[in-house]
mmCIF file of C-alpha atoms in Angstrom:
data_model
loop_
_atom_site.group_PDB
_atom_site.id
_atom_site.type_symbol
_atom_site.label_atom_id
_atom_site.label_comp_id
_atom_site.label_asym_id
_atom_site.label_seq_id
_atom_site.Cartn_x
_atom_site.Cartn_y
_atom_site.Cartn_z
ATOM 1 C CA UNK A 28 75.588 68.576 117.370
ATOM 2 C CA UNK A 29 75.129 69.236 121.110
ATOM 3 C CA UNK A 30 78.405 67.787 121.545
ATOM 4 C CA UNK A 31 80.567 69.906 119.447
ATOM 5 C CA UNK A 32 78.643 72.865 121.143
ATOM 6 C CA UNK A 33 79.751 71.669 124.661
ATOM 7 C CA UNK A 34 83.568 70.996 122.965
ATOM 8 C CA UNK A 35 83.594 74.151 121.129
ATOM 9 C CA UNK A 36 81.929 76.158 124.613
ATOM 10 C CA UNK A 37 84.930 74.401 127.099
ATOM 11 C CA UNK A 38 87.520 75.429 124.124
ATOM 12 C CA UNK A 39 86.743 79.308 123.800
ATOM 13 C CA UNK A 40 86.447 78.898 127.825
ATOM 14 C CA UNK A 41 89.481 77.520 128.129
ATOM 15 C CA UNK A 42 91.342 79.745 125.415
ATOM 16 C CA UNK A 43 90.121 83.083 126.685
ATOM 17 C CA UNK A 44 91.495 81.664 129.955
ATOM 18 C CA UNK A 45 94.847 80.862 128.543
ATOM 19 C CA UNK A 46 94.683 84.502 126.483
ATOM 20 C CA UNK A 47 94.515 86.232 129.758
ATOM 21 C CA UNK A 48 96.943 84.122 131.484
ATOM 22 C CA UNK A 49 99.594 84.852 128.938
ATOM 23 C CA UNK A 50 98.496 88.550 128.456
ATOM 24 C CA UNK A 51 99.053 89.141 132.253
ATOM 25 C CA UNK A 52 102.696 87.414 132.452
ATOM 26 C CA UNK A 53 104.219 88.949 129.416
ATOM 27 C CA UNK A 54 103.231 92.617 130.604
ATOM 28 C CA UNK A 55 104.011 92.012 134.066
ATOM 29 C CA UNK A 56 107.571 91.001 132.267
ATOM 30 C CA UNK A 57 107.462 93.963 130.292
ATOM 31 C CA UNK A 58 107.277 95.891 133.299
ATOM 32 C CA UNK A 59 109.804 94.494 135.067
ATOM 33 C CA UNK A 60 112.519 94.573 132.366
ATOM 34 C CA UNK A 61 111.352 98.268 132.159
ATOM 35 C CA UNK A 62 111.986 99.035 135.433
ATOM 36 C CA UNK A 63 115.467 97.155 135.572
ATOM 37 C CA UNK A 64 116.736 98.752 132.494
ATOM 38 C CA UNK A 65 115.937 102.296 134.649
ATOM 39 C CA UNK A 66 117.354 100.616 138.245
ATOM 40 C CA UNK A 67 120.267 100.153 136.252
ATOM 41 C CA UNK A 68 120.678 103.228 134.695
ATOM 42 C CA UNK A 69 123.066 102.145 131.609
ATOM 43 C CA UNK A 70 119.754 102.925 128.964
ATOM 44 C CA UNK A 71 121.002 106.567 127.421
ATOM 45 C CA UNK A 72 117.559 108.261 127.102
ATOM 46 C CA UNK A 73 117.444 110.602 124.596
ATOM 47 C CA UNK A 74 116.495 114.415 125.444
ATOM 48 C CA UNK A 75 113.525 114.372 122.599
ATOM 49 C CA UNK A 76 112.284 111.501 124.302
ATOM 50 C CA UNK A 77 109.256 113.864 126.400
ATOM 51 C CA UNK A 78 108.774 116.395 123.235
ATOM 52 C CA UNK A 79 108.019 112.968 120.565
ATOM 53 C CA UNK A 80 105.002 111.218 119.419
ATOM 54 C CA UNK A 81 105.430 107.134 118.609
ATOM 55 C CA UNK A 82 104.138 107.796 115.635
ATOM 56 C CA UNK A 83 101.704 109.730 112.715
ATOM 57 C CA UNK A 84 98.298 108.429 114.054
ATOM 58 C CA UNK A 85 98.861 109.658 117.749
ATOM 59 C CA UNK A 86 98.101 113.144 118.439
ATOM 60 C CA UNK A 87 100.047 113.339 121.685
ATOM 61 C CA UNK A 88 103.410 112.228 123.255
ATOM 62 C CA UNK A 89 102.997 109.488 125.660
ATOM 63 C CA UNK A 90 101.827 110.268 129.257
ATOM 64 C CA UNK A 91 104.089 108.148 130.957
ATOM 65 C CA UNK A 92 107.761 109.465 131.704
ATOM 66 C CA UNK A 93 109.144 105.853 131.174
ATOM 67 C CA UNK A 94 107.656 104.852 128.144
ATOM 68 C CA UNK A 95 111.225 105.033 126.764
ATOM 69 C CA UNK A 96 112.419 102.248 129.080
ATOM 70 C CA UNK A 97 108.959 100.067 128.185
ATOM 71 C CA UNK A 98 109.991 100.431 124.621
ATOM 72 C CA UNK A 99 113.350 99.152 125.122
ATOM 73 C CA UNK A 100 111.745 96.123 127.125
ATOM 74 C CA UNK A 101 108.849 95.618 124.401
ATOM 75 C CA UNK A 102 111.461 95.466 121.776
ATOM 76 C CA UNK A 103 113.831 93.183 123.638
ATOM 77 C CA UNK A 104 110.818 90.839 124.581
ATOM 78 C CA UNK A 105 109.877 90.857 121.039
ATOM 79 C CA UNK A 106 113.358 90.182 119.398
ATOM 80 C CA UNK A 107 114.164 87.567 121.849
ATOM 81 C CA UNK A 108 110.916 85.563 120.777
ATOM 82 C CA UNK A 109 111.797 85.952 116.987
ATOM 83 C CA UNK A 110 115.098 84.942 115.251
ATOM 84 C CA UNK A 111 116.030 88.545 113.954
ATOM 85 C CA UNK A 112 113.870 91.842 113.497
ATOM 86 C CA UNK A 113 114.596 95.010 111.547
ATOM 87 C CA UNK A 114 112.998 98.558 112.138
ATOM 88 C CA UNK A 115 110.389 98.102 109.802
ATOM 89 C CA UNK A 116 108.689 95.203 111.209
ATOM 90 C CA UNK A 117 109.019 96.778 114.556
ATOM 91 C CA UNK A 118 107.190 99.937 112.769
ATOM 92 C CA UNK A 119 104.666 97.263 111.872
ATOM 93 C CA UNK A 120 104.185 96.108 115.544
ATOM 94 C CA UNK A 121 103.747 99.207 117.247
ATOM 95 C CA UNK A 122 101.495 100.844 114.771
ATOM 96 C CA UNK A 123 97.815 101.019 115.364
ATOM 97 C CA UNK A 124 94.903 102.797 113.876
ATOM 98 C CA UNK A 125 94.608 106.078 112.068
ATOM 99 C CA UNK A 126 91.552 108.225 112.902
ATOM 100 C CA UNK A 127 90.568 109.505 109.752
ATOM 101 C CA UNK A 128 87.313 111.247 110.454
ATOM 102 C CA UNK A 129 83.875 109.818 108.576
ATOM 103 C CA UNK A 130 85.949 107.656 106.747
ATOM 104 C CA UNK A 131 87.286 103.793 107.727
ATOM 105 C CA UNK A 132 90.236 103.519 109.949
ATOM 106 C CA UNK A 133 93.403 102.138 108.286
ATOM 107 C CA UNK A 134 96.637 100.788 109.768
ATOM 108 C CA UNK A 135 99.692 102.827 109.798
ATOM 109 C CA UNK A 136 103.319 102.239 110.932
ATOM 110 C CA UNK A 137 104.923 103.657 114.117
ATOM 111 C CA UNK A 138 107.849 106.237 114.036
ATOM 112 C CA UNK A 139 111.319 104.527 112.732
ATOM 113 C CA UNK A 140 112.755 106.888 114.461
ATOM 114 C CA UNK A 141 111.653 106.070 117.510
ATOM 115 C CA UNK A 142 112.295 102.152 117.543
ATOM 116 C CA UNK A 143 115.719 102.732 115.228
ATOM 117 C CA UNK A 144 116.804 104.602 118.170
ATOM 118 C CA UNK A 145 115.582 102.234 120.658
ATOM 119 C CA UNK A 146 117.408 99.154 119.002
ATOM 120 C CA UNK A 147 120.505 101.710 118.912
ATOM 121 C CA UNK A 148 120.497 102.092 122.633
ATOM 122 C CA UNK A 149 119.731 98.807 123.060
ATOM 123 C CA UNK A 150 123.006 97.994 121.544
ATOM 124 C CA UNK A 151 125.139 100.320 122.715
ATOM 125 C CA UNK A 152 124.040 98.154 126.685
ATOM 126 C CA UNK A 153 125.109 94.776 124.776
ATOM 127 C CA UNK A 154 121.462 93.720 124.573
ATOM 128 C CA UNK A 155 121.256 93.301 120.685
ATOM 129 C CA UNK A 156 123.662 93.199 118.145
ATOM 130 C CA UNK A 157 123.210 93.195 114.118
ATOM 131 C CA UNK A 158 122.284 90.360 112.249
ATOM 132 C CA UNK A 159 124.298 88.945 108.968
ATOM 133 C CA UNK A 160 121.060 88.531 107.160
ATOM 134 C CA UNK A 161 120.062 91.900 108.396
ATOM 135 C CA UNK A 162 117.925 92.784 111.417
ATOM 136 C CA UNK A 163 118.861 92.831 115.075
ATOM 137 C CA UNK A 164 119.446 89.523 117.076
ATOM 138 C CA UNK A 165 119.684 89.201 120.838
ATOM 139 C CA UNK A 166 122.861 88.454 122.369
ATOM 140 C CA UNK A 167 123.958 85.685 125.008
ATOM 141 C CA UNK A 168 124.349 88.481 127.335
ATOM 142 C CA UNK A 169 120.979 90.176 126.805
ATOM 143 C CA UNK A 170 119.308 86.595 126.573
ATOM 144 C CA UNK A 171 120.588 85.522 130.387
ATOM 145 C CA UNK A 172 119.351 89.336 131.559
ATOM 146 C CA UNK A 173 115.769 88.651 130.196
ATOM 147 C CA UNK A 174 115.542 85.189 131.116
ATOM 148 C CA UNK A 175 116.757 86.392 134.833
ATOM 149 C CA UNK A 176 113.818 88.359 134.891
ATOM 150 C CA UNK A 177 111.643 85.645 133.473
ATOM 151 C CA UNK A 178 113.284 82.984 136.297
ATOM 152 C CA UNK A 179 112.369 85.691 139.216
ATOM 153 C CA UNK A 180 108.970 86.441 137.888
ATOM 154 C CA UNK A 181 108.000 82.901 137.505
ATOM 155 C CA UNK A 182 109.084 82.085 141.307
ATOM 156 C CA UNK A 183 106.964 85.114 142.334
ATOM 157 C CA UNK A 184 103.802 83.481 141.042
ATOM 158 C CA UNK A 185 104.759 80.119 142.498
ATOM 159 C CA UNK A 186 104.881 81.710 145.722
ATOM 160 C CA UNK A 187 101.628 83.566 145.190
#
């Protein structure tokens, strides 16, 4: 028994090691992509973007003047892991909780309007384009921009 407690106490070591390793390179990619789809200036942002809220359970607009551009990178990041995503599983993703007073806390889906928009403008630079089946995809183009980024990131932490 004392051994699986020494396996089991190197495991959650080592796993909340790799969690934090991974949580650190995929924001610091966010980021990045963020701040080269604003360098570049091709992202169209719209003019409700500083009046909106993400979604039903916030009960402000976000704080940050770019969250536009971190949306766009989010979603890019996140269709470029998976094979093809529609607006309702991106709803799904950036939902969170609903504060409903005395009583439990439930899940609910971010704005479609917001991410439908997002995976418009993304299209309109040549980062996505529609799926058959339905659903966005990424396209070769927006695939060698993010794994640009990716290549440059990863030689900045070799050097470090």
């Amino acid at each position: 028994m004392a051994g699986l407690d020494f396996f089991f106490g190197r495991f959650f070591l080592y796993g909340a090691l790799y969690l934090s390793h991974h949580r650190f390179i995929f924001t610091a990619f966010i980021k990045a992509y963020a701040a080269y789809l604003k360098r570049t200036g091709k992202l169209d942002v719209p003019k409700w973007a500083d009046l909106v809220k993400t979604g039903t359970f916030k009960e402000l607009a976000p704080y940050d003047p770019d969250w536009y551009f971190v949306r766009a990178a989010s979603v890019a990041r996140h269709i470029y892991i998976r094979k093809s995503v529609g607006v309702g599983a991106l709803n799904k993703v950036h939902g969170g909780r609903v504060n409903r007073g005395s009583r439990p806390s439930h899940h609910v889906d971010a704005s479609g309007s917001v991410n439908r928009k997002v995976l418009q403008s993304l299209e309109k630079i040549g980062v996505l384009e529609k799926d058959k089946k339905g659903g966005r995809r990424i396209t070769q183009d927006g695939q060698r921009d993010l794994d640009r980024i990716a290549m440059t990131l990863a030689e900045e932490s070799d050097e470090e």
